[in-house]
Each structure stands twice: as C-alpha cells, then as structure tokens.
Amino acid sequence: MPGLPMLAPETKENRVTTLVIGARGSVGRHVLDQLSGAGEPVRASVRNPASAALPAGVPVVAADLAAPETLPAALAGVRQVFLYATASGTAAFAEAARTAGVEHVVLLSSGSVLLPSARGNAVAEHHRDVERILETSGLRWTPIRPLVLANNALGWASSIRDAGVVRLPHPEAATAPIHERDIAAVAVAALRDPGREGVSDLLTGGALISQRRQVDVLAEATGQPIRVEELTPAQAQEHFERFGPPEIAKSIVEFIAAAARGESPKTDTAQRVLGREPLTFAQWAAEHAGEFA
Ligand SMILES: NC(=O)c1ccc[n+]([C@@H]2O[C@H](COP(=O)([O-])OP(=O)(O)OC[C@H]3O[C@@H](n4cnc5c(N)ncnc54)[C@H](OP(=O)(O)O)[C@@H]3O)[C@@H](O)[C@H]2O)c1
C-alpha cells in the first residue's frame, strides 16, 4: 500500500536485543560473550570496526559516542544497551537512545560514586556526572558500580616486562579487586532481568588483598621474581600523571592512601547477584600471566 513503510518481518537475525557499546573493552567483551553464549541476540559496536577482532557471527557496527551521527544506525532495532561512561557524548547518546526506542541502558559506572569521599574526587565526579545525565534522561537505566578492577594490574605490565619491578605508593594498601568477567556477569544479570535488585550496589571482589600481595601473586603466576619499589605520594602523583590528567592522578593517589588506612571496602554484591563466590585475584593473574611476560 502506498504511503506505508515496509517493515521487515522479525527474524532471529534482525531481532537485535542488546547493543554492547565498547565490545572490545575488557568488561564489554565479556558482556558480549556472556549474552551471546546465553543465546541472546546481540550487536557489537566499536569505534573502528577494522580492528574489532570480535567473534565471528556477531554483527558489528561502528559507533563513537563522541560522534553522535554514528548512533542512530547503531541503535536501530535495539532494546537494551551496555554503555561505558565516557567523558563526552552521554547526553547525545541518551537522546539518540530515546529516539530509537531503547528500553533499558546498563551503564558501567564506578563504585567511587557511593563512597563518603566522592565529593571532590575527580573519578567519582566524572562517573556521577554521567549517571546524572542518564538519571534525568527519561530512559530506564541501571548503573553497575565496581570499585577496583583487577585489570588495573595491567598498568604494572610494562615495568614488570622491562625490569621485573612494580613502582607504587603504599605497598600494604589493600583493596578488593574484581575480575572483569564478574563485572560483566553482574551487568548481564541486569540486562537479562531489568528489575533485578542489588545489581547497582557497591561491587568488589571477594577478598581484600594488599598491592604487595598482588605483586607476589603475579610473580607466582608468571614464574618470574618481581620487586616492589615504594613511591612517595609526590612520586606517585608524577607517575600517575603519565597516564591521565593531574586531578585524576590525585584522586588515584588519595584512593590508595585511603586504602592504606584500611578504608577500602569489600562487599558481598557479586556473591548475592551471581550466587557464587567472585573470581579471585589469583584466577585473574593466572589468566593474564602472558601479558606480563
Ligand atoms: N579502573 C578501575 O579500577 C575502575 C573502577 C571503577 C570503574 N571503572 C570503569 O571501568 C572502565 C574501564 O573498563 P574496561 O577495563 O572494560 O575498559 P577498556 O578495556 O579500556 O575499554 C573501554 C571501552 O570503551 C570504549 N569507548 C571509549 N570511548 C568511546 C567512545 N567515545 N565511543 C564509543 N566507545 C568508546 C572503547 O571502545 P573501542 O573498542 O572502540 O576503543 C573500549 O571498548 C573505566 O573507564 C571506568 O569507567 C574502572
């Protein structure tokens, strides 16, 4: 009939449920694998599809949150989105998602927004800003709030490979790092059951472990001795400024100092949501040992 749009019949191939934005990311990749492993229709987005290296059979689209014109095509037919908290582009994303009829967004945020020290902490403020955009967007959204990612240890990889050393402040500072696969599993629980309670609670691994002990665990996993060289807070500030702006470096140094005072919490969120013990740092180290050799 003239004037009526032709709608393709819904088939298994075009019934896209979830768009994983940042599907090459360490958490995003596990979200993609876990959803597709559960038989859920998924679409992956990356900024540069040429370098995607994603599993065969998963539809891949180009989408850049900093380039909103890329979003409508990526979001067409999508009901849910897994989203990274990027510095810019979340407002444009929210508008594009509303226009596309997206029903639910699961945001990888940060547990730092829930800590008493959140105010004035640059990492927490960044994530809180992104959360606020989604809060006021009219979209249904669920934040996932891990506190410390186990894969922060990858920041030690080059000095371990080059000199068998890790340089850090407060070696005895203990946190409860969480494996990226467990973060993804909590995000997938939220995606598969949008009303699921508890998924936005402060998310940590199952055990407090000092930085020095993490280094020892890496040495065991790689079979190589690894030394620790302690940095003063001023040296640590300079060290972290190599990887990001001074205010982010400052918030990391302050976070480690707080952990050294015993202020980094451990929660049972992962255990409650996943119904099993979270993966340990030793499991993470065994899986990633090749990246330190
Ligand atoms: N480090 C911690 O202890 C900690 C604690 C709490 C929360 N977090 C959160 O966890 C995140 C890190 O997770 P991760 O290890 O999985 O990160 P990751 O491996 O570095 O991956 C980041 C992903 O974000 C995507 N991305 C970045 N900018 C984008 C843009 N403009 N448009 C579209 N996609 C974009 C990247 O896409 P491409 O593949 O296209 O490059 C990449 O896939 C942090 O950013 C932070 O928000 C971290």
mmCIF file with all atom_site columns, N, CA and C in Angstrom, residues 126-181:
data_model
loop_
_atom_site.group_PDB
_atom_site.id
_atom_site.type_symbol
_atom_site.label_atom_id
_atom_site.label_alt_id
_atom_site.label_comp_id
_atom_site.label_asym_id
_atom_site.label_entity_id
_atom_site.label_seq_id
_atom_site.pdbx_PDB_ins_code
_atom_site.Cartn_x
_atom_site.Cartn_y
_atom_site.Cartn_z
_atom_site.occupancy
_atom_site.B_iso_or_equiv
_atom_site.pdbx_formal_charge
_atom_site.auth_seq_id
_atom_site.auth_comp_id
_atom_site.auth_asym_id
_atom_site.auth_atom_id
_atom_site.pdbx_PDB_model_num
ATOM 1   N N  . HIS A 1 126 ? 33.344 12.426  37.772 1.00 0.00 ? 126 HIS A N  1
ATOM 2   C CA . HIS A 1 126 ? 33.130 12.088  36.352 1.00 0.00 ? 126 HIS A CA 1
ATOM 3   C C  . HIS A 1 126 ? 31.992 11.074  36.203 1.00 0.00 ? 126 HIS A C  1
ATOM 4   N N  . HIS A 1 127 ? 32.061 10.006  37.015 1.00 0.00 ? 127 HIS A N  1
ATOM 5   C CA . HIS A 1 127 ? 31.024 8.972   36.897 1.00 0.00 ? 127 HIS A CA 1
ATOM 6   C C  . HIS A 1 127 ? 29.668 9.496   37.366 1.00 0.00 ? 127 HIS A C  1
ATOM 7   N N  . ARG A 1 128 ? 29.687 10.338  38.395 1.00 0.00 ? 128 ARG A N  1
ATOM 8   C CA . ARG A 1 128 ? 28.424 10.914  38.894 1.00 0.00 ? 128 ARG A CA 1
ATOM 9   C C  . ARG A 1 128 ? 27.790 11.803  37.812 1.00 0.00 ? 128 ARG A C  1
ATOM 10  N N  . ASP A 1 129 ? 28.622 12.570  37.086 1.00 0.00 ? 129 ASP A N  1
ATOM 11  C CA . ASP A 1 129 ? 28.103 13.418  36.003 1.00 0.00 ? 129 ASP A CA 1
ATOM 12  C C  . ASP A 1 129 ? 27.401 12.564  34.943 1.00 0.00 ? 129 ASP A C  1
ATOM 13  N N  . VAL A 1 130 ? 28.035 11.455  34.574 1.00 0.00 ? 130 VAL A N  1
ATOM 14  C CA . VAL A 1 130 ? 27.436 10.575  33.556 1.00 0.00 ? 130 VAL A CA 1
ATOM 15  C C  . VAL A 1 130 ? 26.142 9.962   34.101 1.00 0.00 ? 130 VAL A C  1
ATOM 16  N N  . GLU A 1 131 ? 26.184 9.518   35.369 1.00 0.00 ? 131 GLU A N  1
ATOM 17  C CA . GLU A 1 131 ? 24.963 8.949   35.971 1.00 0.00 ? 131 GLU A CA 1
ATOM 18  C C  . GLU A 1 131 ? 23.827 9.976   35.959 1.00 0.00 ? 131 GLU A C  1
ATOM 19  N N  . ARG A 1 132 ? 24.158 11.231  36.295 1.00 0.00 ? 132 ARG A N  1
ATOM 20  C CA . ARG A 1 132 ? 23.127 12.281  36.352 1.00 0.00 ? 132 ARG A CA 1
ATOM 21  C C  . ARG A 1 132 ? 22.449 12.480  35.005 1.00 0.00 ? 132 ARG A C  1
ATOM 22  N N  . ILE A 1 133 ? 23.232 12.398  33.937 1.00 0.00 ? 133 ILE A N  1
ATOM 23  C CA . ILE A 1 133 ? 22.658 12.556  32.586 1.00 0.00 ? 133 ILE A CA 1
ATOM 24  C C  . ILE A 1 133 ? 21.620 11.453  32.342 1.00 0.00 ? 133 ILE A C  1
ATOM 25  N N  . LEU A 1 134 ? 21.962 10.231  32.728 1.00 0.00 ? 134 LEU A N  1
ATOM 26  C CA . LEU A 1 134 ? 21.013 9.132   32.493 1.00 0.00 ? 134 LEU A CA 1
ATOM 27  C C  . LEU A 1 134 ? 19.817 9.239   33.437 1.00 0.00 ? 134 LEU A C  1
ATOM 28  N N  . GLU A 1 135 ? 20.092 9.696   34.682 1.00 0.00 ? 135 GLU A N  1
ATOM 29  C CA . GLU A 1 135 ? 19.025 9.859   35.681 1.00 0.00 ? 135 GLU A CA 1
ATOM 30  C C  . GLU A 1 135 ? 17.917 10.789  35.177 1.00 0.00 ? 135 GLU A C  1
ATOM 31  N N  . THR A 1 136 ? 18.338 11.837  34.451 1.00 0.00 ? 136 THR A N  1
ATOM 32  C CA . THR A 1 136 ? 17.376 12.858  34.009 1.00 0.00 ? 136 THR A CA 1
ATOM 33  C C  . THR A 1 136 ? 16.955 12.646  32.556 1.00 0.00 ? 136 THR A C  1
ATOM 34  N N  . SER A 1 137 ? 17.343 11.503  31.975 1.00 0.00 ? 137 SER A N  1
ATOM 35  C CA . SER A 1 137 ? 17.113 11.307  30.537 1.00 0.00 ? 137 SER A CA 1
ATOM 36  C C  . SER A 1 137 ? 15.711 10.799  30.215 1.00 0.00 ? 137 SER A C  1
ATOM 37  N N  . GLY A 1 138 ? 15.033 10.273  31.225 1.00 0.00 ? 138 GLY A N  1
ATOM 38  C CA . GLY A 1 138 ? 13.742 9.635   30.943 1.00 0.00 ? 138 GLY A CA 1
ATOM 39  C C  . GLY A 1 138 ? 13.902 8.180   30.528 1.00 0.00 ? 138 GLY A C  1
ATOM 40  N N  . LEU A 1 139 ? 15.151 7.726   30.339 1.00 0.00 ? 139 LEU A N  1
ATOM 41  C CA . LEU A 1 139 ? 15.387 6.318   29.988 1.00 0.00 ? 139 LEU A CA 1
ATOM 42  C C  . LEU A 1 139 ? 15.425 5.480   31.265 1.00 0.00 ? 139 LEU A C  1
ATOM 43  N N  . ARG A 1 140 ? 15.007 4.233   31.151 1.00 0.00 ? 140 ARG A N  1
ATOM 44  C CA . ARG A 1 140 ? 15.261 3.310   32.257 1.00 0.00 ? 140 ARG A CA 1
ATOM 45  C C  . ARG A 1 140 ? 16.745 2.968   32.219 1.00 0.00 ? 140 ARG A C  1
ATOM 46  N N  . TRP A 1 141 ? 17.419 3.051   33.359 1.00 0.00 ? 141 TRP A N  1
ATOM 47  C CA . TRP A 1 141 ? 18.862 2.800   33.345 1.00 0.00 ? 141 TRP A CA 1
ATOM 48  C C  . TRP A 1 141 ? 19.287 2.145   34.642 1.00 0.00 ? 141 TRP A C  1
ATOM 49  N N  . THR A 1 142 ? 20.377 1.396   34.573 1.00 0.00 ? 142 THR A N  1
ATOM 50  C CA . THR A 1 142 ? 20.895 0.691   35.745 1.00 0.00 ? 142 THR A CA 1
ATOM 51  C C  . THR A 1 142 ? 22.404 0.864   35.779 1.00 0.00 ? 142 THR A C  1
ATOM 52  N N  . PRO A 1 143 ? 22.932 1.495   36.827 1.00 0.00 ? 143 PRO A N  1
ATOM 53  C CA . PRO A 1 143 ? 24.388 1.571   36.928 1.00 0.00 ? 143 PRO A CA 1
ATOM 54  C C  . PRO A 1 143 ? 24.983 0.313   37.547 1.00 0.00 ? 143 PRO A C  1
ATOM 55  N N  . ILE A 1 144 ? 26.138 -0.089  37.045 1.00 0.00 ? 144 ILE A N  1
ATOM 56  C CA . ILE A 1 144 ? 26.943 -1.156  37.658 1.00 0.00 ? 144 ILE A CA 1
ATOM 57  C C  . ILE A 1 144 ? 28.148 -0.442  38.253 1.00 0.00 ? 144 ILE A C  1
ATOM 58  N N  . ARG A 1 145 ? 28.439 -0.702  39.531 1.00 0.00 ? 145 ARG A N  1
ATOM 59  C CA . ARG A 1 145 ? 29.389 0.176   40.231 1.00 0.00 ? 145 ARG A CA 1
ATOM 60  C C  . ARG A 1 145 ? 30.549 -0.576  40.884 1.00 0.00 ? 145 ARG A C  1
ATOM 61  N N  . PRO A 1 146 ? 31.467 -1.084  40.038 1.00 0.00 ? 146 PRO A N  1
ATOM 62  C CA . PRO A 1 146 ? 32.657 -1.732  40.617 1.00 0.00 ? 146 PRO A CA 1
ATOM 63  C C  . PRO A 1 146 ? 33.582 -0.685  41.227 1.00 0.00 ? 146 PRO A C  1
ATOM 64  N N  . LEU A 1 147 ? 34.316 -1.086  42.265 1.00 0.00 ? 147 LEU A N  1
ATOM 65  C CA . LEU A 1 147 ? 35.200 -0.115  42.920 1.00 0.00 ? 147 LEU A CA 1
ATOM 66  C C  . LEU A 1 147 ? 36.626 -0.177  42.369 1.00 0.00 ? 147 LEU A C  1
ATOM 67  N N  . VAL A 1 148 ? 37.177 -1.385  42.285 1.00 0.00 ? 148 VAL A N  1
ATOM 68  C CA . VAL A 1 148 ? 38.563 -1.539  41.805 1.00 0.00 ? 148 VAL A CA 1
ATOM 69  C C  . VAL A 1 148 ? 38.599 -2.713  40.829 1.00 0.00 ? 148 VAL A C  1
ATOM 70  N N  . LEU A 1 149 ? 39.020 -2.448  39.605 1.00 0.00 ? 149 LEU A N  1
ATOM 71  C CA . LEU A 1 149 ? 39.105 -3.524  38.614 1.00 0.00 ? 149 LEU A CA 1
ATOM 72  C C  . LEU A 1 149 ? 40.418 -4.295  38.795 1.00 0.00 ? 149 LEU A C  1
ATOM 73  N N  . ALA A 1 150 ? 40.332 -5.629  38.744 1.00 0.00 ? 150 ALA A N  1
ATOM 74  C CA . ALA A 1 150 ? 41.563 -6.429  38.837 1.00 0.00 ? 150 ALA A CA 1
ATOM 75  C C  . ALA A 1 150 ? 42.515 -6.052  37.706 1.00 0.00 ? 150 ALA A C  1
ATOM 76  N N  . ASN A 1 151 ? 41.953 -5.665  36.560 1.00 0.00 ? 151 ASN A N  1
ATOM 77  C CA . ASN A 1 151 ? 42.855 -5.393  35.431 1.00 0.00 ? 151 ASN A CA 1
ATOM 78  C C  . ASN A 1 151 ? 43.602 -4.062  35.555 1.00 0.00 ? 151 ASN A C  1
ATOM 79  N N  . ASN A 1 152 ? 43.418 -3.327  36.661 1.00 0.00 ? 152 ASN A N  1
ATOM 80  C CA . ASN A 1 152 ? 44.328 -2.205  36.927 1.00 0.00 ? 152 ASN A CA 1
ATOM 81  C C  . ASN A 1 152 ? 45.770 -2.711  36.988 1.00 0.00 ? 152 ASN A C  1
ATOM 82  N N  . ALA A 1 153 ? 45.937 -3.987  37.377 1.00 0.00 ? 153 ALA A N  1
ATOM 83  C CA . ALA A 1 153 ? 47.295 -4.544  37.478 1.00 0.00 ? 153 ALA A CA 1
ATOM 84  C C  . ALA A 1 153 ? 48.009 -4.547  36.127 1.00 0.00 ? 153 ALA A C  1
ATOM 85  N N  . LEU A 1 154 ? 47.239 -4.453  35.037 1.00 0.00 ? 154 LEU A N  1
ATOM 86  C CA . LEU A 1 154 ? 47.897 -4.377  33.721 1.00 0.00 ? 154 LEU A CA 1
ATOM 87  C C  . LEU A 1 154 ? 48.763 -3.121  33.614 1.00 0.00 ? 154 LEU A C  1
ATOM 88  N N  . GLY A 1 155 ? 48.465 -2.118  34.445 1.00 0.00 ? 155 GLY A N  1
ATOM 89  C CA . GLY A 1 155 ? 49.293 -0.913  34.480 1.00 0.00 ? 155 GLY A CA 1
ATOM 90  C C  . GLY A 1 155 ? 50.714 -1.206  34.956 1.00 0.00 ? 155 GLY A C  1
ATOM 91  N N  . TRP A 1 156 ? 50.929 -2.361  35.566 1.00 0.00 ? 156 TRP A N  1
ATOM 92  C CA . TRP A 1 156 ? 52.265 -2.750  36.032 1.00 0.00 ? 156 TRP A CA 1
ATOM 93  C C  . TRP A 1 156 ? 53.007 -3.570  34.970 1.00 0.00 ? 156 TRP A C  1
ATOM 94  N N  . ALA A 1 157 ? 52.304 -3.935  33.886 1.00 0.00 ? 157 ALA A N  1
ATOM 95  C CA . ALA A 1 157 ? 52.863 -4.937  32.965 1.00 0.00 ? 157 ALA A CA 1
ATOM 96  C C  . ALA A 1 157 ? 54.174 -4.478  32.324 1.00 0.00 ? 157 ALA A C  1
ATOM 97  N N  . SER A 1 158 ? 54.229 -3.213  31.882 1.00 0.00 ? 158 SER A N  1
ATOM 98  C CA . SER A 1 158 ? 55.434 -2.841  31.125 1.00 0.00 ? 158 SER A CA 1
ATOM 99  C C  . SER A 1 158 ? 56.669 -2.807  32.028 1.00 0.00 ? 158 SER A C  1
ATOM 100 N N  . SER A 1 159 ? 56.548 -2.319  33.271 1.00 0.00 ? 159 SER A N  1
ATOM 101 C CA . SER A 1 159 ? 57.746 -2.285  34.131 1.00 0.00 ? 159 SER A CA 1
ATOM 102 C C  . SER A 1 159 ? 58.122 -3.695  34.597 1.00 0.00 ? 159 SER A C  1
ATOM 103 N N  . ILE A 1 160 ? 57.136 -4.584  34.677 1.00 0.00 ? 160 ILE A N  1
ATOM 104 C CA . ILE A 1 160 ? 57.455 -5.984  35.011 1.00 0.00 ? 160 ILE A CA 1
ATOM 105 C C  . ILE A 1 160 ? 58.199 -6.630  33.834 1.00 0.00 ? 160 ILE A C  1
ATOM 106 N N  . ARG A 1 161 ? 57.673 -6.399  32.632 1.00 0.00 ? 161 ARG A N  1
ATOM 107 C CA . ARG A 1 161 ? 58.334 -6.977  31.445 1.00 0.00 ? 161 ARG A CA 1
ATOM 108 C C  . ARG A 1 161 ? 59.735 -6.397  31.272 1.00 0.00 ? 161 ARG A C  1
ATOM 109 N N  . ASP A 1 162 ? 59.871 -5.070  31.465 1.00 0.00 ? 162 ASP A N  1
ATOM 110 C CA . ASP A 1 162 ? 61.146 -4.410  31.178 1.00 0.00 ? 162 ASP A CA 1
ATOM 111 C C  . ASP A 1 162 ? 62.182 -4.622  32.278 1.00 0.00 ? 162 ASP A C  1
ATOM 112 N N  . ALA A 1 163 ? 61.731 -4.607  33.559 1.00 0.00 ? 163 ALA A N  1
ATOM 113 C CA . ALA A 1 163 ? 62.726 -4.567  34.641 1.00 0.00 ? 163 ALA A CA 1
ATOM 114 C C  . ALA A 1 163 ? 62.369 -5.451  35.835 1.00 0.00 ? 163 ALA A C  1
ATOM 115 N N  . GLY A 1 164 ? 61.280 -6.219  35.721 1.00 0.00 ? 164 GLY A N  1
ATOM 116 C CA . GLY A 1 164 ? 60.898 -7.089  36.836 1.00 0.00 ? 164 GLY A CA 1
ATOM 117 C C  . GLY A 1 164 ? 60.568 -6.305  38.094 1.00 0.00 ? 164 GLY A C  1
ATOM 118 N N  . VAL A 1 165 ? 59.977 -5.110  37.918 1.00 0.00 ? 165 VAL A N  1
ATOM 119 C CA . VAL A 1 165 ? 59.719 -4.252  39.076 1.00 0.00 ? 165 VAL A CA 1
ATOM 120 C C  . VAL A 1 165 ? 58.340 -3.610  38.958 1.00 0.00 ? 165 VAL A C  1
ATOM 121 N N  . VAL A 1 166 ? 57.716 -3.360  40.127 1.00 0.00 ? 166 VAL A N  1
ATOM 122 C CA . VAL A 1 166 ? 56.491 -2.567  40.185 1.00 0.00 ? 166 VAL A CA 1
ATOM 123 C C  . VAL A 1 166 ? 56.767 -1.393  41.106 1.00 0.00 ? 166 VAL A C  1
ATOM 124 N N  . ARG A 1 167 ? 56.501 -0.176  40.615 1.00 0.00 ? 167 ARG A N  1
ATOM 125 C CA . ARG A 1 167 ? 56.701 1.030   41.428 1.00 0.00 ? 167 ARG A CA 1
ATOM 126 C C  . ARG A 1 167 ? 55.332 1.549   41.853 1.00 0.00 ? 167 ARG A C  1
ATOM 127 N N  . LEU A 1 168 ? 55.128 1.625   43.178 1.00 0.00 ? 168 LEU A N  1
ATOM 128 C CA . LEU A 1 168 ? 53.810 2.033   43.662 1.00 0.00 ? 168 LEU A CA 1
ATOM 129 C C  . LEU A 1 168 ? 53.903 2.663   45.055 1.00 0.00 ? 168 LEU A C  1
ATOM 130 N N  . PRO A 1 169 ? 52.905 3.478   45.398 1.00 0.00 ? 169 PRO A N  1
ATOM 131 C CA . PRO A 1 169 ? 52.858 4.022   46.756 1.00 0.00 ? 169 PRO A CA 1
ATOM 132 C C  . PRO A 1 169 ? 52.128 3.039   47.679 1.00 0.00 ? 169 PRO A C  1
ATOM 133 N N  . HIS A 1 170 ? 52.417 3.079   48.947 1.00 0.00 ? 170 HIS A N  1
ATOM 134 C CA . HIS A 1 170 ? 51.679 2.291   49.950 1.00 0.00 ? 170 HIS A CA 1
ATOM 135 C C  . HIS A 1 170 ? 51.540 0.805   49.554 1.00 0.00 ? 170 HIS A C  1
ATOM 136 N N  . PRO A 1 171 ? 52.636 0.058   49.493 1.00 0.00 ? 171 PRO A N  1
ATOM 137 C CA . PRO A 1 171 ? 52.527 -1.358  49.078 1.00 0.00 ? 171 PRO A CA 1
ATOM 138 C C  . PRO A 1 171 ? 51.532 -2.163  49.915 1.00 0.00 ? 171 PRO A C  1
ATOM 139 N N  . GLU A 1 172 ? 51.351 -1.759  51.192 1.00 0.00 ? 172 GLU A N  1
ATOM 140 C CA . GLU A 1 172 ? 50.454 -2.566  52.039 1.00 0.00 ? 172 GLU A CA 1
ATOM 141 C C  . GLU A 1 172 ? 48.982 -2.163  51.893 1.00 0.00 ? 172 GLU A C  1
ATOM 142 N N  . ALA A 1 173 ? 48.696 -1.157  51.069 1.00 0.00 ? 173 ALA A N  1
ATOM 143 C CA . ALA A 1 173 ? 47.302 -0.739  50.874 1.00 0.00 ? 173 ALA A CA 1
ATOM 144 C C  . ALA A 1 173 ? 46.495 -1.899  50.286 1.00 0.00 ? 173 ALA A C  1
ATOM 145 N N  . ALA A 1 174 ? 45.380 -2.228  50.930 1.00 0.00 ? 174 ALA A N  1
ATOM 146 C CA . ALA A 1 174 ? 44.589 -3.389  50.488 1.00 0.00 ? 174 ALA A CA 1
ATOM 147 C C  . ALA A 1 174 ? 43.244 -2.945  49.911 1.00 0.00 ? 174 ALA A C  1
ATOM 148 N N  . THR A 1 175 ? 42.911 -3.523  48.762 1.00 0.00 ? 175 THR A N  1
ATOM 149 C CA . THR A 1 175 ? 41.599 -3.314  48.133 1.00 0.00 ? 175 THR A CA 1
ATOM 150 C C  . THR A 1 175 ? 41.034 -4.694  47.797 1.00 0.00 ? 175 THR A C  1
ATOM 151 N N  . ALA A 1 176 ? 39.804 -4.721  47.316 1.00 0.00 ? 176 ALA A N  1
ATOM 152 C CA . ALA A 1 176 ? 39.192 -5.996  46.910 1.00 0.00 ? 176 ALA A CA 1
ATOM 153 C C  . ALA A 1 176 ? 38.906 -5.937  45.404 1.00 0.00 ? 176 ALA A C  1
ATOM 154 N N  . PRO A 1 177 ? 39.949 -6.178  44.581 1.00 0.00 ? 177 PRO A N  1
ATOM 155 C CA . PRO A 1 177 ? 39.768 -6.035  43.133 1.00 0.00 ? 177 PRO A CA 1
ATOM 156 C C  . PRO A 1 177 ? 38.791 -7.080  42.590 1.00 0.00 ? 177 PRO A C  1
ATOM 157 N N  . ILE A 1 178 ? 38.035 -6.668  41.580 1.00 0.00 ? 178 ILE A N  1
ATOM 158 C CA . ILE A 1 178 ? 37.051 -7.599  40.987 1.00 0.00 ? 178 ILE A CA 1
ATOM 159 C C  . ILE A 1 178 ? 37.426 -7.901  39.538 1.00 0.00 ? 178 ILE A C  1
ATOM 160 N N  . HIS A 1 179 ? 37.310 -9.172  39.194 1.00 0.00 ? 179 HIS A N  1
ATOM 161 C CA . HIS A 1 179 ? 37.619 -9.672  37.847 1.00 0.00 ? 179 HIS A CA 1
ATOM 162 C C  . HIS A 1 179 ? 36.614 -9.075  36.851 1.00 0.00 ? 179 HIS A C  1
ATOM 163 N N  . GLU A 1 180 ? 37.094 -8.695  35.674 1.00 0.00 ? 180 GLU A N  1
ATOM 164 C CA . GLU A 1 180 ? 36.208 -8.080  34.673 1.00 0.00 ? 180 GLU A CA 1
ATOM 165 C C  . GLU A 1 180 ? 35.074 -9.031  34.238 1.00 0.00 ? 180 GLU A C  1
ATOM 166 N N  . ARG A 1 181 ? 35.340 -10.361 34.304 1.00 0.00 ? 181 ARG A N  1
ATOM 167 C CA . ARG A 1 181 ? 34.287 -11.311 33.928 1.00 0.00 ? 181 ARG A CA 1
ATOM 168 C C  . ARG A 1 181 ? 33.126 -11.262 34.924 1.00 0.00 ? 181 ARG A C  1
#
